[in-house]
């Protein structure tokens, strides 16, 4: 049973470019959350997708957008990249109906470097 | 302001010793508190999940406590091992939402 997978593992972009990161949830999970983790910091919540819709959003600008597909996989898109967008981007999957005990399983992350 | 603060920022202990990590939060309305272990360059792995009605939860050598009145939690690690070297992150969930706030973590180094 595969856990949460993310691609690519590393990515280097230049300022102003656009990037797409991909996530496949753990088998049986229907909810995907995205987080940004700067070096030495805790993850910051970007947004959560459930039933192909954005269900909750953190304090990130509209340059950050996402999508969830019918097979529950998800993409995170970042437009007009800034140097400050350099971070580890984590995807976490869970069961949407689990309530307070909807344990999140994290993927290994995508390391994005913006030059 | 909704915040999760952890202490200490970093900690070095000898193998076999015990240690306790602290988490204070001001998140409201509170739903649940989780502790995660994160190895360098990897995604976090869940250790414990507690709601406001639970005041202790164990997972092997890890024991988490929660005092919802004082909004404090601790993670106690017993008989530490070299493999316990990692960052330990406290995460608090908002009631009625699917949003979480992560602390900045405590970096634990266990030496032989």
mmCIF file of N, CA and C in Angstrom, chain B residues 5-63:
data_model
loop_
_atom_site.group_PDB
_atom_site.id
_atom_site.type_symbol
_atom_site.label_atom_id
_atom_site.label_comp_id
_atom_site.label_asym_id
_atom_site.label_seq_id
_atom_site.Cartn_x
_atom_site.Cartn_y
_atom_site.Cartn_z
ATOM 1 N N UNK B 5 3.471 27.871 20.329
ATOM 2 C CA UNK B 5 4.864 28.112 20.665
ATOM 3 C C UNK B 5 5.462 26.891 21.334
ATOM 4 N N UNK B 6 6.672 26.539 20.913
ATOM 5 C CA UNK B 6 7.318 25.357 21.468
ATOM 6 C C UNK B 6 8.632 25.727 22.130
ATOM 7 N N UNK B 7 8.949 24.941 23.151
ATOM 8 C CA UNK B 7 10.232 25.128 23.827
ATOM 9 C C UNK B 7 10.753 23.793 24.333
ATOM 10 N N UNK B 8 12.078 23.639 24.428
ATOM 11 C CA UNK B 8 13.069 24.571 23.904
ATOM 12 C C UNK B 8 13.138 24.505 22.381
ATOM 13 N N UNK B 9 13.886 25.425 21.786
ATOM 14 C CA UNK B 9 14.063 25.389 20.329
ATOM 15 C C UNK B 9 14.894 24.187 19.928
ATOM 16 N N UNK B 10 15.899 23.874 20.739
ATOM 17 C CA UNK B 10 16.747 22.725 20.460
ATOM 18 C C UNK B 10 17.194 22.097 21.773
ATOM 19 N N UNK B 11 17.556 20.828 21.681
ATOM 20 C CA UNK B 11 17.877 20.066 22.887
ATOM 21 C C UNK B 11 18.862 18.957 22.516
ATOM 22 N N UNK B 12 19.884 18.788 23.331
ATOM 23 C CA UNK B 12 20.843 17.701 23.128
ATOM 24 C C UNK B 12 20.840 16.839 24.379
ATOM 25 N N UNK B 13 20.629 15.534 24.199
ATOM 26 C CA UNK B 13 20.637 14.616 25.342
ATOM 27 C C UNK B 13 21.456 13.378 24.994
ATOM 28 N N UNK B 14 21.833 12.632 26.034
ATOM 29 C CA UNK B 14 22.558 11.390 25.814
ATOM 30 C C UNK B 14 21.585 10.228 25.633
ATOM 31 N N UNK B 15 21.984 9.289 24.828
ATOM 32 C CA UNK B 15 21.190 8.089 24.579
ATOM 33 C C UNK B 15 20.804 7.426 25.896
ATOM 34 N N UNK B 16 19.535 7.037 26.001
ATOM 35 C CA UNK B 16 19.044 6.388 27.211
ATOM 36 C C UNK B 16 18.382 7.331 28.196
ATOM 37 N N UNK B 17 18.629 8.632 28.042
ATOM 38 C CA UNK B 17 18.019 9.609 28.939
ATOM 39 C C UNK B 17 16.598 9.946 28.490
ATOM 40 N N UNK B 18 15.824 10.515 29.432
ATOM 41 C CA UNK B 18 14.471 10.978 29.138
ATOM 42 C C UNK B 18 14.490 12.477 28.852
ATOM 43 N N UNK B 19 13.457 12.958 28.160
ATOM 44 C CA UNK B 19 13.344 14.399 27.947
ATOM 45 C C UNK B 19 11.876 14.766 27.775
ATOM 46 N N UNK B 20 11.602 16.055 28.001
ATOM 47 C CA UNK B 20 10.236 16.558 27.874
ATOM 48 C C UNK B 20 10.247 17.833 27.036
ATOM 49 N N UNK B 21 9.383 17.855 26.036
ATOM 50 C CA UNK B 21 9.238 19.011 25.158
ATOM 51 C C UNK B 21 7.920 19.706 25.468
ATOM 52 N N UNK B 22 7.907 21.032 25.359
ATOM 53 C CA UNK B 22 6.733 21.799 25.749
ATOM 54 C C UNK B 22 6.069 22.477 24.556
ATOM 55 N N UNK B 23 4.755 22.644 24.674
ATOM 56 C CA UNK B 23 3.973 23.335 23.646
ATOM 57 C C UNK B 23 2.897 24.171 24.329
ATOM 58 N N UNK B 24 2.867 25.469 24.057
ATOM 59 C CA UNK B 24 1.821 26.361 24.551
ATOM 60 C C UNK B 24 1.066 26.910 23.350
ATOM 61 N N UNK B 25 -0.247 26.983 23.468
ATOM 62 C CA UNK B 25 -1.015 27.455 22.320
ATOM 63 C C UNK B 25 -2.066 28.463 22.745
ATOM 64 N N UNK B 26 -2.452 29.294 21.785
ATOM 65 C CA UNK B 26 -3.521 30.268 22.028
ATOM 66 C C UNK B 26 -4.607 30.130 20.978
ATOM 67 N N UNK B 27 -4.659 28.954 20.332
ATOM 68 C CA UNK B 27 -5.633 28.704 19.271
ATOM 69 C C UNK B 27 -7.034 28.593 19.854
ATOM 70 N N UNK B 28 -7.973 29.286 19.217
ATOM 71 C CA UNK B 28 -9.364 29.232 19.654
ATOM 72 C C UNK B 28 -10.286 29.422 18.460
ATOM 73 N N UNK B 29 -11.339 28.647 18.342
ATOM 74 C CA UNK B 29 -11.720 27.546 19.212
ATOM 75 C C UNK B 29 -10.881 26.294 18.953
ATOM 76 N N UNK B 30 -10.545 25.622 20.039
ATOM 77 C CA UNK B 30 -9.641 24.477 19.987
ATOM 78 C C UNK B 30 -10.392 23.210 19.602
ATOM 79 N N UNK B 31 -9.771 22.394 18.757
ATOM 80 C CA UNK B 31 -10.348 21.101 18.395
ATOM 81 C C UNK B 31 -9.479 19.951 18.865
ATOM 82 N N UNK B 32 -8.220 19.975 18.463
ATOM 83 C CA UNK B 32 -7.352 18.851 18.804
ATOM 84 C C UNK B 32 -5.898 19.288 18.740
ATOM 85 N N UNK B 33 -5.042 18.509 19.402
ATOM 86 C CA UNK B 33 -3.610 18.795 19.414
ATOM 87 C C UNK B 33 -2.867 17.541 19.014
ATOM 88 N N UNK B 34 -1.897 17.718 18.122
ATOM 89 C CA UNK B 34 -1.128 16.597 17.608
ATOM 90 C C UNK B 34 0.360 16.845 17.797
ATOM 91 N N UNK B 35 1.091 15.798 17.988
ATOM 92 C CA UNK B 35 2.544 15.845 17.968
ATOM 93 C C UNK B 35 3.035 15.037 16.772
ATOM 94 N N UNK B 36 3.981 15.646 16.042
ATOM 95 C CA UNK B 36 4.581 14.987 14.889
ATOM 96 C C UNK B 36 6.090 14.909 15.088
ATOM 97 N N UNK B 37 6.694 13.876 14.473
ATOM 98 C CA UNK B 37 8.150 13.761 14.402
ATOM 99 C C UNK B 37 8.544 13.969 12.940
ATOM 100 N N UNK B 38 9.520 14.862 12.728
ATOM 101 C CA UNK B 38 9.958 15.119 11.367
ATOM 102 C C UNK B 38 11.468 14.947 11.254
ATOM 103 N N UNK B 39 11.886 13.951 10.486
ATOM 104 C CA UNK B 39 13.291 13.777 10.180
ATOM 105 C C UNK B 39 13.693 14.814 9.135
ATOM 106 N N UNK B 40 14.946 15.184 9.116
ATOM 107 C CA UNK B 40 15.430 16.222 8.211
ATOM 108 C C UNK B 40 15.103 15.874 6.763
ATOM 109 N N UNK B 41 14.463 16.822 6.061
ATOM 110 C CA UNK B 41 14.156 16.631 4.651
ATOM 111 C C UNK B 41 13.018 15.677 4.361
ATOM 112 N N UNK B 42 12.305 15.255 5.403
ATOM 113 C CA UNK B 42 11.201 14.317 5.219
ATOM 114 C C UNK B 42 9.898 14.957 5.697
ATOM 115 N N UNK B 43 8.762 14.330 5.348
ATOM 116 C CA UNK B 43 7.484 14.807 5.844
ATOM 117 C C UNK B 43 7.270 14.395 7.294
ATOM 118 N N UNK B 44 6.463 15.151 8.034
ATOM 119 C CA UNK B 44 6.179 14.805 9.441
ATOM 120 C C UNK B 44 5.412 13.493 9.552
ATOM 121 N N UNK B 45 5.641 12.790 10.654
ATOM 122 C CA UNK B 45 4.941 11.538 10.944
ATOM 123 C C UNK B 45 4.206 11.710 12.266
ATOM 124 N N UNK B 46 2.920 11.357 12.274
ATOM 125 C CA UNK B 46 2.095 11.557 13.472
ATOM 126 C C UNK B 46 2.521 10.645 14.616
ATOM 127 N N UNK B 47 2.606 11.232 15.823
ATOM 128 C CA UNK B 47 2.905 10.460 17.031
ATOM 129 C C UNK B 47 1.642 10.282 17.877
ATOM 130 N N UNK B 48 0.950 11.384 18.165
ATOM 131 C CA UNK B 48 -0.264 11.332 18.988
ATOM 132 C C UNK B 48 -1.268 12.370 18.519
ATOM 133 N N UNK B 49 -2.543 12.097 18.784
ATOM 134 C CA UNK B 49 -3.630 13.055 18.544
ATOM 135 C C UNK B 49 -4.498 13.074 19.792
ATOM 136 N N UNK B 50 -4.806 14.275 20.307
ATOM 137 C CA UNK B 50 -5.659 14.381 21.493
ATOM 138 C C UNK B 50 -6.709 15.459 21.292
ATOM 139 N N UNK B 51 -7.935 15.193 21.761
ATOM 140 C CA UNK B 51 -8.951 16.226 21.804
ATOM 141 C C UNK B 51 -8.956 16.843 23.197
ATOM 142 N N UNK B 52 -9.816 17.848 23.422
ATOM 143 C CA UNK B 52 -9.781 18.582 24.689
ATOM 144 C C UNK B 52 -10.155 17.703 25.870
ATOM 145 N N UNK B 53 -10.857 16.589 25.620
ATOM 146 C CA UNK B 53 -11.301 15.728 26.720
ATOM 147 C C UNK B 53 -10.249 14.697 27.116
ATOM 148 N N UNK B 54 -9.154 14.629 26.368
ATOM 149 C CA UNK B 54 -8.101 13.670 26.682
ATOM 150 C C UNK B 54 -6.936 14.406 27.305
ATOM 151 N N UNK B 55 -6.365 13.874 28.386
ATOM 152 C CA UNK B 55 -5.236 14.570 28.983
ATOM 153 C C UNK B 55 -3.928 13.798 28.878
ATOM 154 N N UNK B 56 -3.967 12.593 28.330
ATOM 155 C CA UNK B 56 -2.728 11.873 28.081
ATOM 156 C C UNK B 56 -2.930 10.844 26.981
ATOM 157 N N UNK B 57 -1.875 10.647 26.190
ATOM 158 C CA UNK B 57 -1.922 9.661 25.105
ATOM 159 C C UNK B 57 -0.516 9.135 24.888
ATOM 160 N N UNK B 58 -0.376 7.826 24.809
ATOM 161 C CA UNK B 58 0.950 7.230 24.648
ATOM 162 C C UNK B 58 1.095 6.519 23.320
ATOM 163 N N UNK B 59 2.310 6.489 22.833
ATOM 164 C CA UNK B 59 2.649 5.774 21.603
ATOM 165 C C UNK B 59 4.065 5.233 21.815
ATOM 166 N N UNK B 60 4.141 4.039 22.368
ATOM 167 C CA UNK B 60 5.454 3.467 22.655
ATOM 168 C C UNK B 60 6.177 4.283 23.711
ATOM 169 N N UNK B 61 7.387 4.745 23.361
ATOM 170 C CA UNK B 61 8.177 5.532 24.328
ATOM 171 C C UNK B 61 7.771 6.995 24.351
ATOM 172 N N UNK B 62 6.795 7.385 23.559
ATOM 173 C CA UNK B 62 6.313 8.760 23.519
ATOM 174 C C UNK B 62 5.009 8.876 24.307
ATOM 175 N N UNK B 63 4.949 9.850 25.220
ATOM 176 C CA UNK B 63 3.735 10.122 25.979
ATOM 177 C C UNK B 63 3.432 11.607 25.902
#
